[in-house]
PDB file of C-alpha atoms in Angstrom:
ATOM      1  CA  MET A1389     -44.035  48.461 -13.646  1.00  0.00           C
ATOM      2  CA  GLU A1390     -43.235  51.293 -11.654  1.00  0.00           C
ATOM      3  CA  PRO A1391     -44.903  54.340 -10.803  1.00  0.00           C
ATOM      4  CA  GLY A1392     -43.269  56.459 -12.792  1.00  0.00           C
ATOM      5  CA  PHE A1393     -43.638  54.455 -15.377  1.00  0.00           C
ATOM      6  CA  ARG A1394     -47.691  54.847 -15.451  1.00  0.00           C
ATOM      7  CA  CYS A1395     -47.499  58.671 -15.364  1.00  0.00           C
ATOM      8  CA  SER A1396     -50.340  60.451 -16.601  1.00  0.00           C
ATOM      9  CA  LYS A1397     -49.850  63.195 -19.542  1.00  0.00           C
ATOM     10  CA  LYS A1398     -49.707  65.793 -16.706  1.00  0.00           C
ATOM     11  CA  GLN A1399     -47.093  64.227 -14.844  1.00  0.00           C
ATOM     12  CA  ASP A1400     -45.023  63.774 -17.999  1.00  0.00           C
ATOM     13  CA  ALA A1401     -45.674  67.487 -18.982  1.00  0.00           C
ATOM     14  CA  TYR A1402     -44.368  68.507 -15.883  1.00  0.00           C
ATOM     15  CA  TRP A1403     -40.957  66.966 -16.281  1.00  0.00           C
ATOM     16  CA  TYR A1404     -40.549  68.075 -19.997  1.00  0.00           C
ATOM     17  CA  ILE A1405     -40.969  71.721 -18.365  1.00  0.00           C
ATOM     18  CA  THR A1406     -38.813  71.038 -15.767  1.00  0.00           C
ATOM     19  CA  GLU A1407     -36.091  69.686 -18.299  1.00  0.00           C
ATOM     20  CA  GLU A1408     -36.368  72.821 -20.503  1.00  0.00           C
ATOM     21  CA  MET A1409     -35.333  75.116 -17.030  1.00  0.00           C
ATOM     22  CA  VAL A1410     -32.899  73.290 -17.032  1.00  0.00           C
ATOM     23  CA  GLN A1411     -31.353  73.733 -20.515  1.00  0.00           C
ATOM     24  CA  ASN A1412     -32.075  77.173 -20.212  1.00  0.00           C
ATOM     25  CA  GLY A1413     -30.028  77.163 -16.634  1.00  0.00           C
ATOM     26  CA  GLN A1414     -32.873  78.039 -14.964  1.00  0.00           C
ATOM     27  CA  LEU A1415     -32.348  74.929 -12.828  1.00  0.00           C
ATOM     28  CA  PRO A1416     -29.426  73.025 -11.803  1.00  0.00           C
ATOM     29  CA  GLU A1417     -31.111  70.111 -12.462  1.00  0.00           C
ATOM     30  CA  ASN A1418     -34.327  68.211 -13.381  1.00  0.00           C
ATOM     31  CA  ARG A1419     -35.369  66.471  -9.938  1.00  0.00           C
ATOM     32  CA  TRP A1420     -38.900  65.766 -10.559  1.00  0.00           C
ATOM     33  CA  LYS A1421     -39.606  62.531  -9.641  1.00  0.00           C
ATOM     34  CA  SER A1422     -36.521  61.606 -11.590  1.00  0.00           C
ATOM     35  CA  ASP A1423     -37.247  59.361 -14.620  1.00  0.00           C
ATOM     36  CA  PHE A1424     -40.105  58.107 -15.472  1.00  0.00           C
ATOM     37  CA  PHE A1425     -38.788  54.721 -17.085  1.00  0.00           C
ATOM     38  CA  ASN A1426     -35.956  53.240 -15.717  1.00  0.00           C
ATOM     39  CA  ALA A1427     -34.660  49.725 -17.496  1.00  0.00           C
ATOM     40  CA  ALA A1428     -32.763  48.512 -14.816  1.00  0.00           C
ATOM     41  CA  LYS A1429     -36.157  48.551 -12.446  1.00  0.00           C
ATOM     42  CA  GLU A1430     -37.971  46.983 -14.961  1.00  0.00           C
ATOM     43  CA  GLN A1431     -35.680  44.243 -15.368  1.00  0.00           C
ATOM     44  CA  LYS A1432     -36.138  43.560 -11.752  1.00  0.00           C
ATOM     45  CA  GLU A1433     -39.922  43.555 -11.829  1.00  0.00           C
ATOM     46  CA  LEU A1434     -39.825  41.689 -14.778  1.00  0.00           C
ATOM     47  CA  THR A1435     -38.602  38.638 -12.414  1.00  0.00           C
ATOM     48  CA  GLU A1436     -41.936  39.037 -10.561  1.00  0.00           C
ATOM     49  CA  LEU A1437     -44.269  39.294 -13.453  1.00  0.00           C
ATOM     50  CA  LYS A1438     -43.064  36.090 -14.782  1.00  0.00           C
ATOM     51  CA  LYS A1439     -44.566  34.454 -12.011  1.00  0.00           C
ATOM     52  CA  GLN A1440     -47.796  35.943 -12.437  1.00  0.00           C
ATOM     53  CA  LEU A1441     -48.085  35.840 -16.252  1.00  0.00           C
ATOM     54  CA  GLU A1442     -47.189  32.505 -17.476  1.00  0.00           C
ATOM     55  CA  TRP A1443     -46.830  33.482 -21.386  1.00  0.00           C
ATOM     56  CA  LEU A1444     -43.985  35.703 -20.081  1.00  0.00           C
ATOM     57  CA  LYS A1445     -42.166  32.362 -19.108  1.00  0.00           C
ATOM     58  CA  GLU A1446     -42.821  31.095 -23.347  1.00  0.00           C
ATOM     59  CA  ALA A1447     -40.541  33.811 -24.400  1.00  0.00           C
ATOM     60  CA  ASP A1448     -36.657  33.848 -24.296  1.00  0.00           C
ATOM     61  CA  SER A1449     -35.618  35.618 -21.196  1.00  0.00           C
ATOM     62  CA  THR A1450     -32.460  37.747 -22.822  1.00  0.00           C
ATOM     63  CA  ALA A1451     -34.888  38.953 -25.466  1.00  0.00           C
ATOM     64  CA  LEU A1452     -37.091  40.700 -22.945  1.00  0.00           C
ATOM     65  CA  GLN A1453     -34.242  42.309 -21.417  1.00  0.00           C
ATOM     66  CA  ASN A1454     -33.291  43.350 -24.497  1.00  0.00           C
ATOM     67  CA  SER A1455     -36.224  44.601 -25.348  1.00  0.00           C
ATOM     68  CA  LEU A1456     -36.325  46.502 -22.011  1.00  0.00           C
ATOM     69  CA  GLN A1457     -32.971  48.578 -22.772  1.00  0.00           C
ATOM     70  CA  ASP A1458     -34.135  49.118 -25.776  1.00  0.00           C
ATOM     71  CA  LEU A1459     -37.182  50.661 -24.554  1.00  0.00           C
ATOM     72  CA  GLY A1460     -35.023  52.646 -21.990  1.00  0.00           C
ATOM     73  CA  GLU A1461     -32.578  54.117 -24.871  1.00  0.00           C
ATOM     74  CA  SER A1462     -35.679  55.410 -26.445  1.00  0.00           C
ATOM     75  CA  PHE A1463     -36.791  57.141 -23.218  1.00  0.00           C
ATOM     76  CA  LYS A1464     -33.506  58.520 -22.214  1.00  0.00           C
ATOM     77  CA  GLN A1465     -33.468  59.757 -25.921  1.00  0.00           C
ATOM     78  CA  TYR A1466     -36.830  61.194 -25.287  1.00  0.00           C
ATOM     79  CA  TYR A1467     -35.491  63.103 -21.981  1.00  0.00           C
ATOM     80  CA  GLN A1468     -33.085  64.626 -24.070  1.00  0.00           C
ATOM     81  CA  LYS A1469     -35.105  65.580 -26.371  1.00  0.00           C
ATOM     82  CA  LYS A1470     -33.686  64.139 -29.624  1.00  0.00           C
ATOM     83  CA  LYS A1471     -36.553  62.097 -30.220  1.00  0.00           C
ATOM     84  CA  GLY A1472     -40.315  61.716 -29.842  1.00  0.00           C
ATOM     85  CA  LYS A1473     -41.799  60.172 -26.539  1.00  0.00           C
ATOM     86  CA  PRO A1474     -41.646  55.712 -27.799  1.00  0.00           C
ATOM     87  CA  LYS A1475     -44.622  54.563 -28.966  1.00  0.00           C
ATOM     88  CA  PHE A1476     -46.013  50.767 -29.508  1.00  0.00           C
ATOM     89  CA  LYS A1477     -45.252  48.835 -32.340  1.00  0.00           C
ATOM     90  CA  SER A1478     -48.269  48.630 -34.221  1.00  0.00           C
ATOM     91  CA  LYS A1479     -49.811  44.809 -34.733  1.00  0.00           C
ATOM     92  CA  LYS A1480     -49.810  45.794 -38.587  1.00  0.00           C
ATOM     93  CA  ASN A1481     -45.996  46.491 -38.865  1.00  0.00           C
ATOM     94  CA  GLU A1482     -44.834  44.073 -41.807  1.00  0.00           C
ATOM     95  CA  VAL A1483     -41.448  42.981 -40.027  1.00  0.00           C
ATOM     96  CA  HIS A1484     -41.572  41.610 -36.575  1.00  0.00           C
ATOM     97  CA  SER A1485     -38.371  40.450 -34.672  1.00  0.00           C
ATOM     98  CA  TYR A1486     -36.801  40.013 -31.687  1.00  0.00           C
ATOM     99  CA  THR A1487     -32.992  39.847 -30.566  1.00  0.00           C
ATOM    100  CA  SER A1488     -31.882  36.895 -27.963  1.00  0.00           C
ATOM    101  CA  LYS A1489     -28.176  37.115 -26.267  1.00  0.00           C
ATOM    102  CA  CYS A1490     -25.849  34.478 -26.303  1.00  0.00           C
ATOM    103  CA  ASN A1491     -24.677  33.019 -23.041  1.00  0.00           C
ATOM    104  CA  TYR A1492     -21.419  31.007 -22.359  1.00  0.00           C
ATOM    105  CA  SER A1493     -21.523  28.083 -19.926  1.00  0.00           C
ATOM    106  CA  LYS A1494     -20.069  24.196 -19.428  1.00  0.00           C
ATOM    107  CA  SER A1495     -22.991  23.281 -21.633  1.00  0.00           C
ATOM    108  CA  GLY A1496     -21.462  25.600 -24.877  1.00  0.00           C
ATOM    109  CA  PRO A1497     -22.943  28.749 -26.023  1.00  0.00           C
ATOM    110  CA  THR A1498     -27.058  28.978 -25.817  1.00  0.00           C
ATOM    111  CA  ILE A1499     -27.087  29.969 -29.768  1.00  0.00           C
ATOM    112  CA  ARG A1500     -24.714  27.577 -31.942  1.00  0.00           C
ATOM    113  CA  MET A1501     -24.314  25.822 -35.424  1.00  0.00           C
ATOM    114  CA  GLU A1502     -24.931  22.326 -35.251  1.00  0.00           C
ATOM    115  CA  GLN A1503     -23.660  19.956 -38.096  1.00  0.00           C
ATOM    116  CA  ASP A1504     -24.158  23.055 -40.812  1.00  0.00           C
ATOM    117  CA  ARG A1505     -27.404  22.503 -40.959  1.00  0.00           C
ATOM    118  CA  PHE A1506     -29.028  23.531 -38.282  1.00  0.00           C
ATOM    119  CA  MET A1507     -29.071  26.248 -35.847  1.00  0.00           C
ATOM    120  CA  LYS A1508     -29.705  26.148 -31.838  1.00  0.00           C
ATOM    121  CA  ILE A1509     -31.582  29.077 -30.402  1.00  0.00           C
ATOM    122  CA  PRO A1510     -33.107  29.549 -27.040  1.00  0.00           C
ATOM    123  CA  LYS A1511     -36.438  28.851 -26.724  1.00  0.00           C
ATOM    124  CA  LEU A1512     -36.583  27.426 -30.268  1.00  0.00           C
ATOM    125  CA  GLY A1513     -34.150  25.183 -30.512  1.00  0.00           C
ATOM    126  CA  LEU A1514     -32.789  23.330 -33.473  1.00  0.00           C
ATOM    127  CA  ILE A1515     -33.982  24.746 -36.529  1.00  0.00           C
ATOM    128  CA  ALA A1516     -33.006  23.764 -40.144  1.00  0.00           C
ATOM    129  CA  PHE A1517     -31.935  26.603 -41.845  1.00  0.00           C
ATOM    130  CA  VAL A1518     -29.961  27.834 -45.294  1.00  0.00           C
ATOM    131  CA  SER A1519     -26.607  29.887 -44.672  1.00  0.00           C
ATOM    132  CA  THR A1520     -25.909  32.702 -47.144  1.00  0.00           C
ATOM    133  CA  GLN A1521     -22.232  32.762 -45.089  1.00  0.00           C
ATOM    134  CA  GLN A1522     -19.958  31.298 -42.946  1.00  0.00           C
ATOM    135  CA  VAL A1523     -20.399  31.867 -39.725  1.00  0.00           C
ATOM    136  CA  LYS A1524     -16.773  33.704 -38.232  1.00  0.00           C
ATOM    137  CA  GLY A1525     -16.131  34.452 -34.665  1.00  0.00           C
ATOM    138  CA  ARG A1526     -17.458  34.360 -31.299  1.00  0.00           C
ATOM    139  CA  ILE A1527     -21.502  34.465 -31.656  1.00  0.00           C
ATOM    140  CA  LEU A1528     -23.131  37.630 -29.162  1.00  0.00           C
ATOM    141  CA  SER A1529     -26.406  37.848 -30.169  1.00  0.00           C
ATOM    142  CA  ALA A1530     -29.098  36.302 -32.725  1.00  0.00           C
ATOM    143  CA  THR A1531     -31.455  38.388 -34.130  1.00  0.00           C
ATOM    144  CA  VAL A1532     -34.924  36.825 -35.291  1.00  0.00           C
ATOM    145  CA  SER A1533     -37.344  38.518 -37.934  1.00  0.00           C
ATOM    146  CA  MET A1534     -40.245  37.582 -39.952  1.00  0.00           C
ATOM    147  CA  ASN A1535     -40.823  39.405 -43.114  1.00  0.00           C
ATOM    148  CA  ALA A1536     -44.474  40.499 -44.695  1.00  0.00           C
ATOM    149  CA  THR A1537     -44.431  37.205 -46.583  1.00  0.00           C
ATOM    150  CA  GLY A1538     -44.147  35.308 -43.457  1.00  0.00           C
ATOM    151  CA  LYS A1539     -40.182  34.108 -44.134  1.00  0.00           C
ATOM    152  CA  TYR A1540     -37.908  33.622 -40.975  1.00  0.00           C
ATOM    153  CA  PHE A1541     -34.844  35.041 -40.991  1.00  0.00           C
ATOM    154  CA  VAL A1542     -32.060  35.258 -38.545  1.00  0.00           C
ATOM    155  CA  SER A1543     -29.166  38.020 -38.437  1.00  0.00           C
ATOM    156  CA  LEU A1544     -26.213  36.802 -36.116  1.00  0.00           C
ATOM    157  CA  LEU A1545     -23.473  39.457 -34.003  1.00  0.00           C
ATOM    158  CA  THR A1546     -20.018  37.783 -33.708  1.00  0.00           C
ATOM    159  CA  GLU A1547     -17.030  39.108 -32.175  1.00  0.00           C
ATOM    160  CA  GLN A1548     -13.798  38.789 -34.342  1.00  0.00           C
ATOM    161  CA  GLU A1549     -10.017  39.150 -34.015  1.00  0.00           C
ATOM    162  CA  ILE A1550      -8.821  41.860 -36.619  1.00  0.00           C
ATOM    163  CA  GLU A1551      -5.420  40.906 -37.589  1.00  0.00           C
ATOM    164  CA  PHE A1552      -2.812  43.507 -37.691  1.00  0.00           C
ATOM    165  CA  VAL A1553      -1.712  45.246 -40.447  1.00  0.00           C
ATOM    166  CA  GLN A1554       1.713  47.262 -40.386  1.00  0.00           C
ATOM    167  CA  PRO A1555       0.747  50.630 -41.369  1.00  0.00           C
ATOM    168  CA  SER A1556       2.818  52.574 -44.102  1.00  0.00           C
ATOM    169  CA  LEU A1557       5.669  54.261 -42.906  1.00  0.00           C
ATOM    170  CA  PHE A1558       5.465  56.711 -45.248  1.00  0.00           C
ATOM    171  CA  GLN A1559       2.530  59.958 -45.425  1.00  0.00           C
ATOM    172  CA  VAL A1560       1.546  62.282 -47.933  1.00  0.00           C
ATOM    173  CA  GLY A1561      -1.169  64.967 -48.101  1.00  0.00           C
ATOM    174  CA  ILE A1562      -1.972  65.238 -51.957  1.00  0.00           C
ATOM    175  CA  ASP A1563      -3.789  68.434 -52.627  1.00  0.00           C
ATOM    176  CA  VAL A1564      -6.011  68.713 -55.994  1.00  0.00           C
ATOM    177  CA  GLY A1565      -6.241  72.095 -58.039  1.00  0.00           C
ATOM    178  CA  LEU A1566      -6.729  73.487 -61.434  1.00  0.00           C
ATOM    179  CA  LYS A1567      -3.788  74.772 -61.897  1.00  0.00           C
ATOM    180  CA  ASP A1568      -1.654  71.950 -61.162  1.00  0.00           C
ATOM    181  CA  PHE A1569      -3.593  68.214 -61.106  1.00  0.00           C
ATOM    182  CA  ALA A1570      -2.110  67.309 -58.044  1.00  0.00           C
ATOM    183  CA  THR A1571       0.728  68.937 -55.325  1.00  0.00           C
ATOM    184  CA  PHE A1572       2.174  66.671 -52.894  1.00  0.00           C
ATOM    185  CA  SER A1573       3.037  67.920 -49.142  1.00  0.00           C
ATOM    186  CA  ASN A1574       6.783  66.605 -49.890  1.00  0.00           C
ATOM    187  CA  GLY A1575       7.075  69.676 -52.727  1.00  0.00           C
ATOM    188  CA  THR A1576       6.222  66.881 -55.818  1.00  0.00           C
ATOM    189  CA  LYS A1577       3.593  68.001 -58.563  1.00  0.00           C
ATOM    190  CA  ILE A1578       1.660  66.705 -61.596  1.00  0.00           C
ATOM    191  CA  GLU A1579       0.785  69.377 -64.047  1.00  0.00           C
ATOM    192  CA  ASN A1580      -2.650  70.019 -65.254  1.00  0.00           C
ATOM    193  CA  PRO A1581      -2.640  68.122 -68.766  1.00  0.00           C
ATOM    194  CA  LYS A1582      -5.474  70.405 -69.835  1.00  0.00           C
ATOM    195  CA  TRP A1583      -6.538  67.910 -72.774  1.00  0.00           C
ATOM    196  CA  LEU A1584      -9.999  69.871 -73.065  1.00  0.00           C
ATOM    197  CA  ARG A1585      -7.696  72.662 -73.815  1.00  0.00           C
ATOM    198  CA  LYS A1586      -5.179  71.606 -76.048  1.00  0.00           C
ATOM    199  CA  LEU A1587      -7.955  69.460 -78.273  1.00  0.00           C
ATOM    200  CA  GLU A1588     -10.026  72.989 -78.568  1.00  0.00           C
ATOM    201  CA  ASP A1589      -6.829  74.322 -79.929  1.00  0.00           C
ATOM    202  CA  LYS A1590      -6.832  71.764 -82.398  1.00  0.00           C
ATOM    203  CA  LEU A1591      -9.742  72.021 -83.065  1.00  0.00           C
ATOM    204  CA  ILE A1592      -9.836  75.821 -83.679  1.00  0.00           C
ATOM    205  CA  LYS A1593      -7.074  75.379 -86.307  1.00  0.00           C
ATOM    206  CA  ALA A1594      -8.626  72.332 -87.933  1.00  0.00           C
ATOM    207  CA  GLN A1595     -11.808  74.796 -88.482  1.00  0.00           C
ATOM    208  CA  GLN A1596      -9.788  77.682 -89.885  1.00  0.00           C
ATOM    209  CA  VAL A1597      -7.784  75.386 -92.367  1.00  0.00           C
ATOM    210  CA  LEU A1598     -11.303  73.785 -93.400  1.00  0.00           C
ATOM    211  CA  ILE A1599     -12.723  77.409 -93.795  1.00  0.00           C
ATOM    212  CA  LYS A1600      -9.508  78.587 -95.935  1.00  0.00           C
ATOM    213  CA  THR A1601     -10.081  75.652 -98.157  1.00  0.00           C
ATOM    214  CA  GLU A1602     -13.667  76.099 -98.512  1.00  0.00           C
ATOM    215  CA  ILE A1603     -12.892  79.851 -99.604  1.00  0.00           C
ATOM    216  CA  GLN A1604     -10.621  78.873-101.936  1.00  0.00           C
ATOM    217  CA  GLN A1605     -13.136  76.281-103.858  1.00  0.00           C
ATOM    218  CA  LEU A1606     -15.412  79.277-104.060  1.00  0.00           C
ATOM    219  CA  GLN A1607     -12.923  81.422-105.640  1.00  0.00           C
ATOM    220  CA  LEU A1608     -11.377  78.695-108.248  1.00  0.00           C
ATOM    221  CA  GLY A1609     -15.345  77.917-109.262  1.00  0.00           C
TER     222      GLY A1609
END
């Protein structure tokens, strides 16, 4: 990887201090060795690493590129102090996944359905699957994941055309309150029915009648 990526803790601390000075207005910009990690530079080096490490050729190239892009975004948020420093994912993680990009050529998309029972994924070829819903739109990518029980799942990201819906020609604002149940911006008002208050009044009158009746019965007795 780039020398910046193999930076020491001391270099990393210096970068962090410089970034703080930029945010405090003490420096116009952070020029300390530039960014330690650059996804675009690392992707260029990935091509050379494949010549040295045969096992890298076994993986989908777009999946490796996506991993570098995700790592680059994580470092960017770290540099901006939005998140902590990226860490290696633990092997004990219950869920393992990778994302493959769908490329289109004369031979067709690299990720596609075959006979509604098979799915073609780069490096994996045709795999049988059970679909939970119909795939609509143009496939952009596929995320293959394995859960703790060893079951595999594929999530597809697609692009679809959304039909234009004619918006309403009439717009009105509604204000809900205590005095009036609702007041519309056009001046219309809906009175508060005050069901509870009306029922309370009926209950009080009924209780008064009941008390008078009981008193009369006691006097007669």
